[in-house]
Coordinates of N, CA, C and O in Angstrom, one line a residue:
M12 N 101.6 123.5 112.1 CA 100.4 123.0 111.5 C 100.2 123.5 110.1 O 100.4 124.7 109.8
A13 N 99.9 122.6 109.1 CA 99.8 123.0 107.7 C 98.5 123.8 107.5 O 97.5 123.6 108.1
T14 N 98.6 124.8 106.7 CA 97.4 125.6 106.3 C 96.9 125.1 104.9 O 97.7 124.5 104.2
P15 N 95.7 125.4 104.5 CA 95.2 125.0 103.2 C 96.1 125.5 102.0 O 96.1 124.9 101.0
T16 N 96.9 126.6 102.3 CA 97.7 127.1 101.2 C 99.0 126.4 101.1 O 99.8 126.5 100.1
D17 N 99.4 125.6 102.1 CA 100.6 124.8 102.1 C 100.5 123.7 101.1 O 99.5 122.9 101.1
T18 N 101.5 123.5 100.2 CA 101.4 122.4 99.3 C 102.4 121.4 99.7 O 103.5 121.7 100.1
E19 N 102.0 120.1 99.5 CA 102.9 119.0 99.9 C 103.9 118.7 98.7 O 103.4 118.7 97.5
R20 N 105.1 118.5 99.0 CA 106.1 118.1 98.0 C 106.8 116.9 98.5 O 107.2 116.9 99.7
I21 N 107.1 116.0 97.6 CA 108.0 114.8 97.9 C 109.3 115.1 97.2 O 109.3 115.3 96.0
I22 N 110.4 115.0 97.9 CA 111.7 115.2 97.3 C 112.5 113.9 97.4 O 112.7 113.4 98.5
L23 N 113.1 113.4 96.3 CA 114.0 112.3 96.3 C 115.4 112.8 96.2 O 115.7 113.6 95.2
G24 N 116.3 112.5 97.1 CA 117.7 112.9 97.0 C 118.5 111.7 96.7 O 118.3 110.6 97.2
I25 N 119.5 111.9 95.8 CA 120.4 110.8 95.3 C 121.8 111.3 95.4 O 122.2 112.4 94.9
D26 N 122.6 110.4 96.1 CA 124.1 110.7 96.1 C 124.7 109.5 95.3 O 124.9 108.4 95.8
P27 N 125.0 109.7 94.0 CA 125.4 108.6 93.1 C 126.8 108.1 93.5 O 127.7 108.9 93.8
G28 N 127.0 106.8 93.4 CA 128.3 106.2 93.6 C 128.4 105.0 92.8 O 127.4 104.4 92.4
T29 N 129.6 104.5 92.5 CA 129.8 103.3 91.7 C 129.7 102.0 92.5 O 129.4 101.0 91.9
N30 N 129.9 102.1 93.8 CA 129.7 100.9 94.6 C 128.5 101.1 95.5 O 127.8 100.1 95.7
I31 N 128.3 102.3 96.0 CA 127.1 102.5 96.9 C 126.5 103.9 96.4 O 127.2 104.9 96.4
T32 N 125.2 103.8 96.2 CA 124.5 105.0 95.9 C 123.5 105.3 97.0 O 122.7 104.4 97.4
G33 N 123.6 106.4 97.7 CA 122.7 106.7 98.8 C 121.4 107.4 98.3 O 121.5 108.2 97.3
Y34 N 120.3 107.2 99.0 CA 119.1 107.9 98.6 C 118.3 108.3 99.9 O 118.5 107.7 101.0
G35 N 117.5 109.3 99.8 CA 116.7 109.8 100.9 C 115.4 110.4 100.3 O 115.5 111.0 99.2
V36 N 114.3 110.2 101.0 CA 113.0 110.7 100.5 C 112.4 111.5 101.7 O 112.3 111.0 102.8
I37 N 112.0 112.7 101.4 CA 111.4 113.6 102.4 C 110.1 114.1 101.9 O 109.9 114.3 100.7
R38 N 109.2 114.4 102.9 CA 107.9 115.1 102.6 C 108.0 116.5 103.1 O 108.4 116.7 104.3
C39 N 107.6 117.4 102.3 CA 107.7 118.8 102.7 C 106.3 119.5 102.6 O 105.6 119.3 101.6
V40 N 105.9 120.1 103.7 CA 104.6 120.9 103.7 C 104.9 122.2 104.3 O 105.3 122.3 105.5
G41 N 104.8 123.3 103.5 CA 105.1 124.6 104.0 C 106.6 124.6 104.4 O 107.4 124.3 103.6
N42 N 106.9 125.1 105.6 CA 108.3 125.1 106.0 C 108.7 123.9 106.9 O 109.7 123.9 107.5
R43 N 107.9 122.9 106.8 CA 108.2 121.6 107.6 C 108.6 120.5 106.6 O 108.1 120.4 105.5
M44 N 109.6 119.7 107.1 CA 110.0 118.5 106.4 C 110.0 117.3 107.3 O 110.2 117.5 108.5
A45 N 109.7 116.2 106.7 CA 109.7 114.9 107.5 C 110.3 113.8 106.6 O 110.1 113.8 105.4
I46 N 111.1 112.9 107.3 CA 111.7 111.8 106.5 C 110.6 110.8 106.2 O 109.8 110.5 107.0
I47 N 110.7 110.3 105.0 CA 109.8 109.2 104.6 C 110.6 107.9 104.6 O 110.2 106.9 105.2
N48 N 111.8 107.9 103.9 CA 112.7 106.7 103.9 C 114.1 107.1 103.5 O 114.3 108.2 102.9
Y49 N 115.0 106.3 103.7 CA 116.4 106.5 103.2 C 117.0 105.1 103.1 O 116.6 104.1 103.7
G50 N 118.1 105.0 102.4 CA 118.8 103.7 102.2 C 119.9 103.8 101.2 O 120.3 104.9 100.8
I51 N 120.3 102.6 100.7 CA 121.4 102.6 99.7 C 121.0 101.6 98.6 O 120.2 100.7 98.8
I52 N 121.7 101.9 97.5 CA 121.7 100.9 96.4 C 123.1 100.3 96.4 O 124.0 101.0 96.1
D53 N 123.2 99.1 96.8 CA 124.5 98.4 97.0 C 124.9 97.6 95.8 O 124.2 96.7 95.4
M54 N 126.0 98.0 95.2 CA 126.5 97.3 94.0 C 127.9 96.6 94.2 O 128.5 96.3 93.3
R55 N 128.2 96.4 95.5 CA 129.5 95.8 95.8 C 129.6 94.4 95.4 O 130.7 93.8 95.2
K56 N 128.4 93.7 95.2 CA 128.5 92.3 94.9 C 128.0 92.0 93.5 O 127.7 90.9 93.1
V57 N 128.0 93.0 92.6 CA 127.7 92.9 91.2 C 128.7 91.9 90.6 O 129.9 92.1 90.8
K58 N 128.2 91.0 89.8 CA 129.0 89.9 89.2 C 130.2 90.6 88.4 O 130.0 91.4 87.6
D59 N 131.4 90.1 88.7 CA 132.6 90.5 88.0 C 132.9 92.0 88.1 O 133.6 92.6 87.4
N60 N 132.2 92.7 89.1 CA 132.4 94.1 89.3 C 132.1 94.9 88.0 O 132.7 95.9 87.7
D61 N 131.1 94.3 87.2 CA 130.8 94.9 85.9 C 130.1 96.2 86.0 O 129.0 96.4 86.5
H62 N 130.8 97.3 85.4 CA 130.3 98.6 85.6 C 129.0 98.8 84.9 O 128.1 99.5 85.4
S63 N 128.8 98.2 83.7 CA 127.5 98.4 83.0 C 126.4 97.8 83.8 O 125.3 98.3 83.8
L64 N 126.6 96.6 84.5 CA 125.6 96.1 85.3 C 125.3 96.9 86.5 O 124.1 97.0 87.0
K65 N 126.3 97.6 87.1 CA 126.1 98.5 88.2 C 125.2 99.7 87.7 O 124.3 100.1 88.4
L66 N 125.5 100.2 86.5 CA 124.7 101.3 86.0 C 123.2 100.9 85.8 O 122.3 101.6 86.1
K67 N 123.0 99.7 85.3 CA 121.7 99.1 85.1 C 120.9 99.0 86.4 O 119.8 99.4 86.6
R68 N 121.6 98.6 87.5 CA 121.0 98.5 88.8 C 120.6 99.9 89.3 O 119.6 100.1 89.9
I69 N 121.5 100.9 89.2 CA 121.2 102.2 89.6 C 119.9 102.8 88.9 O 119.0 103.3 89.5
F70 N 119.9 102.6 87.6 CA 118.7 103.0 86.8 C 117.5 102.3 87.3 O 116.5 103.0 87.6
E71 N 117.5 101.0 87.4 CA 116.3 100.2 87.8 C 115.8 100.6 89.2 O 114.6 100.8 89.5
R72 N 116.8 100.7 90.1 CA 116.4 101.0 91.5 C 115.9 102.4 91.7 O 115.0 102.7 92.4
T73 N 116.5 103.4 91.0 CA 116.1 104.8 91.0 C 114.7 104.8 90.4 O 113.8 105.5 91.0
L74 N 114.4 104.2 89.4 CA 113.1 104.1 88.8 C 112.1 103.5 89.7 O 111.0 104.0 89.9
G75 N 112.5 102.5 90.5 CA 111.7 101.8 91.5 C 111.3 102.8 92.6 O 110.2 102.8 93.1
L76 N 112.3 103.6 93.0 CA 112.0 104.6 94.1 C 111.1 105.7 93.6 O 110.2 106.1 94.3
I77 N 111.2 106.1 92.3 CA 110.3 107.1 91.8 C 108.9 106.5 91.7 O 107.9 107.2 92.0
E78 N 108.7 105.3 91.3 CA 107.4 104.6 91.2 C 106.8 104.4 92.5 O 105.6 104.5 92.7
E79 N 107.6 104.1 93.6 CA 107.1 103.9 94.9 C 106.7 105.2 95.6 O 105.6 105.2 96.2
Y80 N 107.5 106.2 95.5 CA 107.3 107.4 96.3 C 106.7 108.6 95.6 O 106.3 109.6 96.2
L81 N 106.7 108.5 94.2 CA 106.1 109.5 93.4 C 106.6 110.9 93.7 O 105.8 111.8 94.0
P82 N 107.9 111.1 93.7 CA 108.5 112.4 94.1 C 108.1 113.5 93.1 O 107.9 113.2 91.9
D83 N 107.9 114.7 93.6 CA 107.6 115.9 92.8 C 108.9 116.4 92.1 O 108.9 117.0 91.1
E84 N 110.0 116.2 92.8 CA 111.3 116.7 92.4 C 112.4 115.7 92.8 O 112.3 115.0 93.8
M85 N 113.5 115.7 92.1 CA 114.7 114.9 92.5 C 115.9 115.8 92.6 O 116.1 116.6 91.7
A86 N 116.6 115.7 93.6 CA 117.9 116.4 93.8 C 119.0 115.4 93.8 O 118.9 114.3 94.4
I87 N 120.1 115.8 93.1 CA 121.2 114.8 92.9 C 122.5 115.5 93.2 O 122.6 116.7 92.8
E88 N 123.4 114.8 93.8 CA 124.7 115.4 94.0 C 125.6 115.3 92.8 O 125.6 114.2 92.2
A89 N 126.3 116.3 92.4 CA 127.1 116.4 91.3 C 128.4 115.6 91.6 O 128.9 115.7 92.8
P90 N 129.0 114.9 90.6 CA 130.4 114.3 90.9 C 131.4 115.4 91.2 O 131.3 116.5 90.6
F91 N 132.2 115.2 92.2 CA 133.3 116.2 92.5 C 134.5 115.9 91.6 O 134.8 114.8 91.3
Y92 N 135.2 117.0 91.3 CA 136.4 116.8 90.5 C 137.5 116.3 91.4 O 137.9 116.8 92.4
G93 N 138.1 115.2 90.9 CA 139.2 114.5 91.6 C 140.4 114.3 90.7 O 140.3 114.7 89.5
K94 N 141.5 113.8 91.2 CA 142.7 113.6 90.4 C 142.5 112.4 89.5 O 143.1 112.3 88.4
N95 N 141.6 111.4 89.9 CA 141.5 110.2 89.1 C 140.3 110.4 88.1 O 139.2 110.4 88.4
V96 N 140.7 110.6 86.8 CA 139.8 110.9 85.8 C 138.8 109.7 85.5 O 137.6 109.9 85.3
Q97 N 139.3 108.5 85.6 CA 138.5 107.3 85.4 C 137.4 107.2 86.5 O 136.2 106.9 86.2
S98 N 137.7 107.5 87.7 CA 136.7 107.5 88.8 C 135.7 108.6 88.6 O 134.5 108.3 88.8
M99 N 136.1 109.8 88.1 CA 135.1 110.8 87.9 C 134.2 110.5 86.7 O 133.0 110.7 86.8
L100 N 134.8 109.8 85.7 CA 133.9 109.4 84.6 C 132.9 108.4 85.0 O 131.7 108.5 84.6
K101 N 133.3 107.4 85.9 CA 132.3 106.4 86.4 C 131.3 107.1 87.2 O 130.1 106.7 87.2
L102 N 131.6 108.0 88.1 CA 130.7 108.7 88.9 C 129.7 109.5 88.0 O 128.5 109.5 88.3
G103 N 130.2 110.1 87.0 CA 129.3 110.9 86.0 C 128.3 110.0 85.4 O 127.2 110.3 85.2
R104 N 128.8 108.8 85.0 CA 127.8 107.8 84.4 C 126.8 107.4 85.4 O 125.6 107.2 85.1
A105 N 127.2 107.1 86.7 CA 126.2 106.8 87.7 C 125.2 107.9 87.9 O 124.0 107.6 88.0
Q106 N 125.6 109.1 87.9 CA 124.7 110.2 88.0 C 123.8 110.3 86.8 O 122.6 110.5 87.0
G107 N 124.4 110.0 85.7 CA 123.6 110.1 84.4 C 122.5 109.1 84.4 O 121.3 109.4 83.9
V108 N 122.7 107.9 84.8 CA 121.6 106.9 84.7 C 120.5 107.2 85.8 O 119.3 106.9 85.5
A109 N 120.9 107.7 86.9 CA 119.9 108.1 87.9 C 119.1 109.2 87.4 O 117.8 109.3 87.5
M110 N 119.7 110.2 86.7 CA 119.0 111.3 86.1 C 118.1 110.8 85.0 O 116.9 111.3 84.8
A111 N 118.6 109.8 84.2 CA 117.7 109.3 83.1 C 116.5 108.6 83.6 O 115.4 108.8 83.0
A112 N 116.5 108.0 84.8 CA 115.4 107.4 85.4 C 114.3 108.5 85.8 O 113.1 108.3 85.5
A113 N 114.8 109.6 86.3 CA 113.9 110.7 86.7 C 113.3 111.3 85.4 O 112.1 111.6 85.3
L114 N 114.2 111.5 84.4 CA 113.7 112.1 83.1 C 112.7 111.2 82.5 O 111.7 111.7 81.9
Y115 N 112.9 109.9 82.6 CA 112.0 108.9 82.0 C 110.6 109.1 82.6 O 109.5 108.9 81.9
R116 N 110.5 109.4 83.9 CA 109.2 109.6 84.6 C 108.8 111.1 84.7 O 107.9 111.4 85.4
E117 N 109.6 111.9 84.0 CA 109.3 113.4 83.9 C 109.3 114.1 85.3 O 108.5 114.9 85.6
V118 N 110.3 113.6 86.1 CA 110.5 114.2 87.4 C 111.6 115.3 87.3 O 112.7 115.0 86.8
P119 N 111.3 116.6 87.6 CA 112.3 117.6 87.5 C 113.5 117.3 88.4 O 113.4 116.8 89.5
I120 N 114.7 117.7 87.9 CA 115.9 117.4 88.6 C 116.7 118.7 88.9 O 116.7 119.6 88.1
R121 N 117.3 118.7 90.1 CA 118.2 119.8 90.4 C 119.5 119.2 90.9 O 119.5 118.2 91.7
E122 N 120.6 119.7 90.5 CA 121.9 119.2 90.8 C 122.6 120.2 91.8 O 122.5 121.4 91.7
Y123 N 123.3 119.6 92.8 CA 124.0 120.3 93.8 C 125.4 119.8 94.0 O 125.7 118.6 94.1
A124 N 126.4 120.7 94.1 CA 127.8 120.4 94.4 C 127.9 119.9 95.8 O 127.2 120.3 96.7
P125 N 128.8 118.9 96.1 CA 129.0 118.4 97.4 C 129.2 119.5 98.5 O 128.6 119.4 99.6
K126 N 130.0 120.5 98.2 CA 130.2 121.6 99.2 C 128.9 122.3 99.5 O 128.7 122.8 100.6
K127 N 128.1 122.5 98.5 CA 126.8 123.2 98.6 C 125.9 122.5 99.6 O 125.2 123.0 100.4
V128 N 125.9 121.1 99.4 CA 125.0 120.3 100.2 C 125.5 120.4 101.7 O 124.7 120.6 102.6
K129 N 126.8 120.3 101.9 CA 127.4 120.4 103.3 C 127.1 121.7 103.9 O 126.7 121.9 105.1
M130 N 127.2 122.8 103.1 CA 127.0 124.1 103.6 C 125.5 124.3 104.0 O 125.2 124.9 105.0
A131 N 124.6 123.8 103.2 CA 123.2 123.9 103.4 C 122.8 123.2 104.7 O 122.0 123.7 105.5
I132 N 123.4 122.1 105.0 CA 123.0 121.3 106.1 C 123.7 121.7 107.4 O 123.1 121.9 108.5
T133 N 125.0 122.0 107.3 CA 125.8 122.3 108.5 C 126.3 123.8 108.7 O 126.7 124.2 109.7
G134 N 126.3 124.5 107.6 CA 126.8 125.8 107.6 C 128.3 125.9 107.2 O 128.9 126.9 107.1
S135 N 128.9 124.7 106.9 CA 130.3 124.6 106.5 C 130.4 123.7 105.3 O 130.0 122.5 105.4
G136 N 131.0 124.2 104.3 CA 131.2 123.4 103.1 C 132.3 122.3 103.3 O 132.5 121.4 102.4
N137 N 133.0 122.4 104.4 CA 134.1 121.4 104.7 C 133.7 120.4 105.8 O 134.5 119.7 106.3
A138 N 132.4 120.3 106.1 CA 131.9 119.4 107.2 C 132.2 118.0 106.8 O 132.1 117.6 105.6
G139 N 132.4 117.1 107.8 CA 132.6 115.7 107.6 C 131.2 115.0 107.5 O 130.2 115.6 107.9
K140 N 131.2 113.8 107.1 CA 130.0 113.0 107.0 C 129.3 112.8 108.3 O 128.1 112.9 108.3
S141 N 130.0 112.6 109.4 CA 129.4 112.5 110.7 C 128.7 113.8 111.1 O 127.7 113.7 111.8
Q142 N 129.3 114.9 110.8 CA 128.7 116.2 111.1 C 127.4 116.4 110.4 O 126.4 116.9 110.9
V143 N 127.4 116.0 109.1 CA 126.2 116.1 108.2 C 125.1 115.2 108.8 O 123.9 115.6 109.0
M144 N 125.5 114.0 109.2 CA 124.5 113.1 109.7 C 123.9 113.6 111.0 O 122.7 113.5 111.2
A145 N 124.7 114.1 111.9 CA 124.2 114.6 113.2 C 123.3 115.7 113.0 O 122.2 115.8 113.6
M146 N 123.6 116.6 112.0 CA 122.7 117.8 111.8 C 121.4 117.3 111.1 O 120.3 117.8 111.5
L147 N 121.4 116.3 110.3 CA 120.2 115.7 109.7 C 119.3 115.2 110.8 O 118.1 115.3 110.7
E148 N 119.9 114.5 111.8 CA 119.1 113.9 112.9 C 118.4 115.1 113.6 O 117.2 114.9 114.0
K149 N 119.0 116.2 113.8 CA 118.4 117.3 114.5 C 117.3 117.9 113.7 O 116.2 118.2 114.2
L150 N 117.6 118.2 112.4 CA 116.6 118.8 111.5 C 115.4 118.0 111.3 O 114.2 118.5 111.2
L151 N 115.6 116.6 111.2 CA 114.4 115.7 110.9 C 113.9 115.0 112.1 O 113.0 114.2 112.0
H152 N 114.5 115.3 113.3 CA 114.0 114.7 114.5 C 113.9 113.2 114.5 O 112.8 112.6 114.8
F153 N 115.0 112.5 114.2 CA 115.1 111.1 114.2 C 116.5 110.6 114.4 O 117.4 111.5 114.4
K154 N 116.7 109.3 114.5 CA 118.1 108.8 114.7 C 118.3 107.8 113.6 O 117.5 106.9 113.4
F155 N 119.5 107.9 113.0 CA 119.9 106.8 112.0 C 120.2 105.6 112.8 O 120.8 105.6 113.9
A156 N 119.8 104.4 112.3 CA 120.0 103.2 113.1 C 120.9 102.2 112.3 O 121.6 101.5 112.9
E157 N 120.7 102.1 111.1 CA 121.4 101.1 110.3 C 122.9 101.3 110.1 O 123.4 102.5 110.2
A158 N 123.6 100.2 109.9 CA 125.1 100.3 109.6 C 125.4 101.1 108.3 O 126.4 101.7 108.2
T159 N 124.4 101.1 107.4 CA 124.6 101.8 106.1 C 124.3 103.3 106.2 O 124.2 104.0 105.2
A160 N 124.0 103.8 107.4 CA 123.4 105.1 107.6 C 124.4 106.2 107.0 O 123.9 107.2 106.5
L161 N 125.7 106.0 107.1 CA 126.6 107.1 106.7 C 126.4 107.3 105.2 O 126.4 108.4 104.7
D162 N 126.3 106.2 104.4 CA 126.1 106.3 103.0 C 124.8 106.8 102.6 O 124.6 107.6 101.7
A163 N 123.7 106.3 103.3 CA 122.4 106.7 103.1 C 122.2 108.2 103.4 O 121.4 108.9 102.8
S164 N 122.9 108.7 104.5 CA 122.7 110.1 104.9 C 123.1 111.1 103.8 O 122.5 112.2 103.8
D165 N 124.0 110.7 102.9 CA 124.4 111.6 101.9 C 123.2 111.9 100.9 O 123.0 113.0 100.5
G166 N 122.5 110.8 100.6 CA 121.3 111.0 99.7 C 120.2 111.8 100.4 O 119.6 112.7 99.8
L167 N 120.0 111.6 101.7 CA 119.1 112.3 102.4 C 119.5 113.8 102.5 O 118.7 114.7 102.4
A168 N 120.8 114.0 102.7 CA 121.3 115.4 102.8 C 121.0 116.2 101.5 O 120.7 117.4 101.5
V169 N 121.1 115.5 100.3 CA 120.8 116.2 99.1 C 119.4 116.6 99.0 O 119.1 117.8 98.6
A170 N 118.5 115.8 99.5 CA 117.0 116.1 99.5 C 116.8 117.3 100.4 O 116.1 118.2 100.0
V171 N 117.4 117.3 101.6 CA 117.2 118.4 102.6 C 117.8 119.7 102.0 O 117.2 120.7 102.1
C172 N 119.0 119.6 101.4 CA 119.6 120.8 100.8 C 118.6 121.4 99.8 O 118.4 122.6 99.8
H173 N 118.0 120.6 99.0 CA 117.1 121.1 97.9 C 115.9 121.8 98.6 O 115.5 122.9 98.2
F174 N 115.4 121.2 99.7 CA 114.3 121.8 100.4 C 114.7 123.2 101.0 O 114.0 124.2 100.9
L175 N 115.9 123.3 101.5 CA 116.4 124.5 102.1 C 116.6 125.6 101.1 O 116.7 126.8 101.5
Q176 N 116.8 125.2 99.9 CA 117.1 126.2 98.8 C 115.8 126.9 98.3 O 115.8 127.9 97.6
R177 N 114.6 126.5 98.8 CA 113.3 126.9 98.2 C 113.1 128.4 98.3 O 112.5 129.0 97.5
D178 N 113.6 129.1 99.4 CA 113.4 130.5 99.6 C 114.6 131.4 99.0 O 114.5 132.6 99.1
L179 N 115.6 130.7 98.5 CA 116.7 131.5 98.1 C 116.6 132.0 96.6 O 116.1 131.2 95.8
P180 N 117.0 133.2 96.3 CA 116.9 133.6 94.9 C 117.9 132.7 94.1 O 119.0 132.4 94.5
Q181 N 117.5 132.4 92.9 CA 118.4 131.6 92.0 C 119.6 132.4 91.5 O 120.6 131.9 91.2
H182 N 119.3 133.7 91.3 CA 120.4 134.6 90.8 C 120.5 135.8 91.7 O 119.5 136.4 92.0
S183 N 121.7 136.1 92.2 CA 121.8 137.3 93.1 C 122.3 138.4 92.3 O 123.3 138.3 91.6
P184 N 121.6 139.6 92.3 CA 122.0 140.7 91.5 C 123.3 141.3 92.0 O 124.0 142.0 91.2
S185 N 123.7 141.1 93.3 CA 124.9 141.7 93.8 C 125.8 140.7 94.4 O 125.3 139.8 95.0
K186 N 127.1 140.8 94.3 CA 128.0 139.8 94.8 C 128.6 140.3 96.1 O 129.6 139.8 96.6
K187 N 128.1 141.4 96.6 CA 128.7 142.0 97.9 C 128.5 141.1 99.0 O 127.4 140.5 99.2
K188 N 129.5 141.0 99.9 CA 129.4 140.1 101.1 C 128.3 140.6 102.0 O 128.1 141.8 102.1
G189 N 127.5 139.7 102.5 CA 126.5 140.0 103.5 C 125.2 140.4 102.8 O 124.2 140.7 103.5
N190 N 125.1 140.4 101.5 CA 123.9 140.8 100.8 C 122.9 139.6 100.7 O 121.8 139.8 100.4
R191 N 123.4 138.4 100.8 CA 122.6 137.3 100.7 C 122.8 136.3 101.8 O 123.9 136.0 102.1
K192 N 121.7 135.8 102.4 CA 121.9 134.9 103.5 C 122.2 133.5 102.9 O 121.8 133.1 101.8
S193 N 123.0 132.7 103.7 CA 123.2 131.3 103.3 C 122.0 130.5 103.5 O 121.0 130.9 104.2
A194 N 121.9 129.3 102.9 CA 120.7 128.5 103.0 C 120.5 128.2 104.5 O 119.4 128.1 105.0
W195 N 121.6 127.9 105.2 CA 121.5 127.6 106.7 C 120.9 128.8 107.4 O 120.0 128.6 108.3
G196 N 121.5 129.9 107.2 CA 121.0 131.1 107.9 C 119.5 131.4 107.6 O 118.8 131.8 108.4
N197 N 119.2 131.2 106.3 CA 117.8 131.4 105.9 C 116.9 130.5 106.6 O 115.8 130.8 107.1
F198 N 117.3 129.2 106.7 CA 116.5 128.2 107.4 C 116.3 128.6 108.9 O 115.2 128.5 109.4
I199 N 117.3 129.0 109.6 CA 117.3 129.3 111.0 C 116.3 130.5 111.2 O 115.5 130.6 112.1
A200 N 116.5 131.5 110.3 CA 115.7 132.7 110.4 C 114.2 132.4 110.2 O 113.3 133.0 110.9
N201 N 113.9 131.5 109.3 CA 112.5 131.1 109.1 C 111.9 130.1 110.0 O 110.7 129.9 110.1
N202 N 112.8 129.4 110.7 CA 112.3 128.2 111.6 C 113.0 128.2 112.9 O 113.7 127.2 113.3
P203 N 112.9 129.3 113.7 CA 113.7 129.3 115.0 C 113.3 128.2 116.0 O 114.1 127.8 116.8
D204 N 112.0 127.7 115.8 CA 111.6 126.7 116.7 C 112.1 125.3 116.4 O 112.0 124.4 117.3
R205 N 112.7 125.1 115.3 CA 113.2 123.8 114.8 C 114.5 123.3 115.5 O 114.8 122.1 115.5
L206 N 115.2 124.2 116.1 CA 116.5 123.8 116.7 C 116.6 123.9 118.2 O 117.6 124.1 118.8
K207 N 115.5 123.8 118.8 CA 115.4 123.8 120.3 C 115.9 122.6 120.9 O 115.8 121.5 120.3

């Protein structure tokens, strides 16, 4: 139960992609979070597979999500380094236009590496999409239903990752092993009743 000192936050999570961008919106009050919505921005049918039109759609749809849900913060997944430089460049552009939409509406942005998101949700930076999805269902007490859930769950995972980072120090004075709890360990310690 929320107390008067608990403040509500809405977090928009974005997993940018050049064909499919996943998003998730959660409401946080104190140490509780609840899903508001999740889905995808689908660009697979953009005329002539035009990259600039895809970027325009990501910007417009992200702006629409911001105007609809009025998030206090946006969390976004950083492009991962791959062997294909062109793919990375396109992913970076997709991330950039989503960030531009948030900046346009003065929504603070936080960026997370893919491994950090997986680690925060499952406790393993090498977890697969289905493992992340299953853990999100446990944490948020719901079931993904749509066929697009795997893509949408990535955006939702970024939002949840951001929520789980709230109690962690931004800079650790010591790099000794065991001196700092993982986001997952911190969440379990603070919320033992959530995983029954």
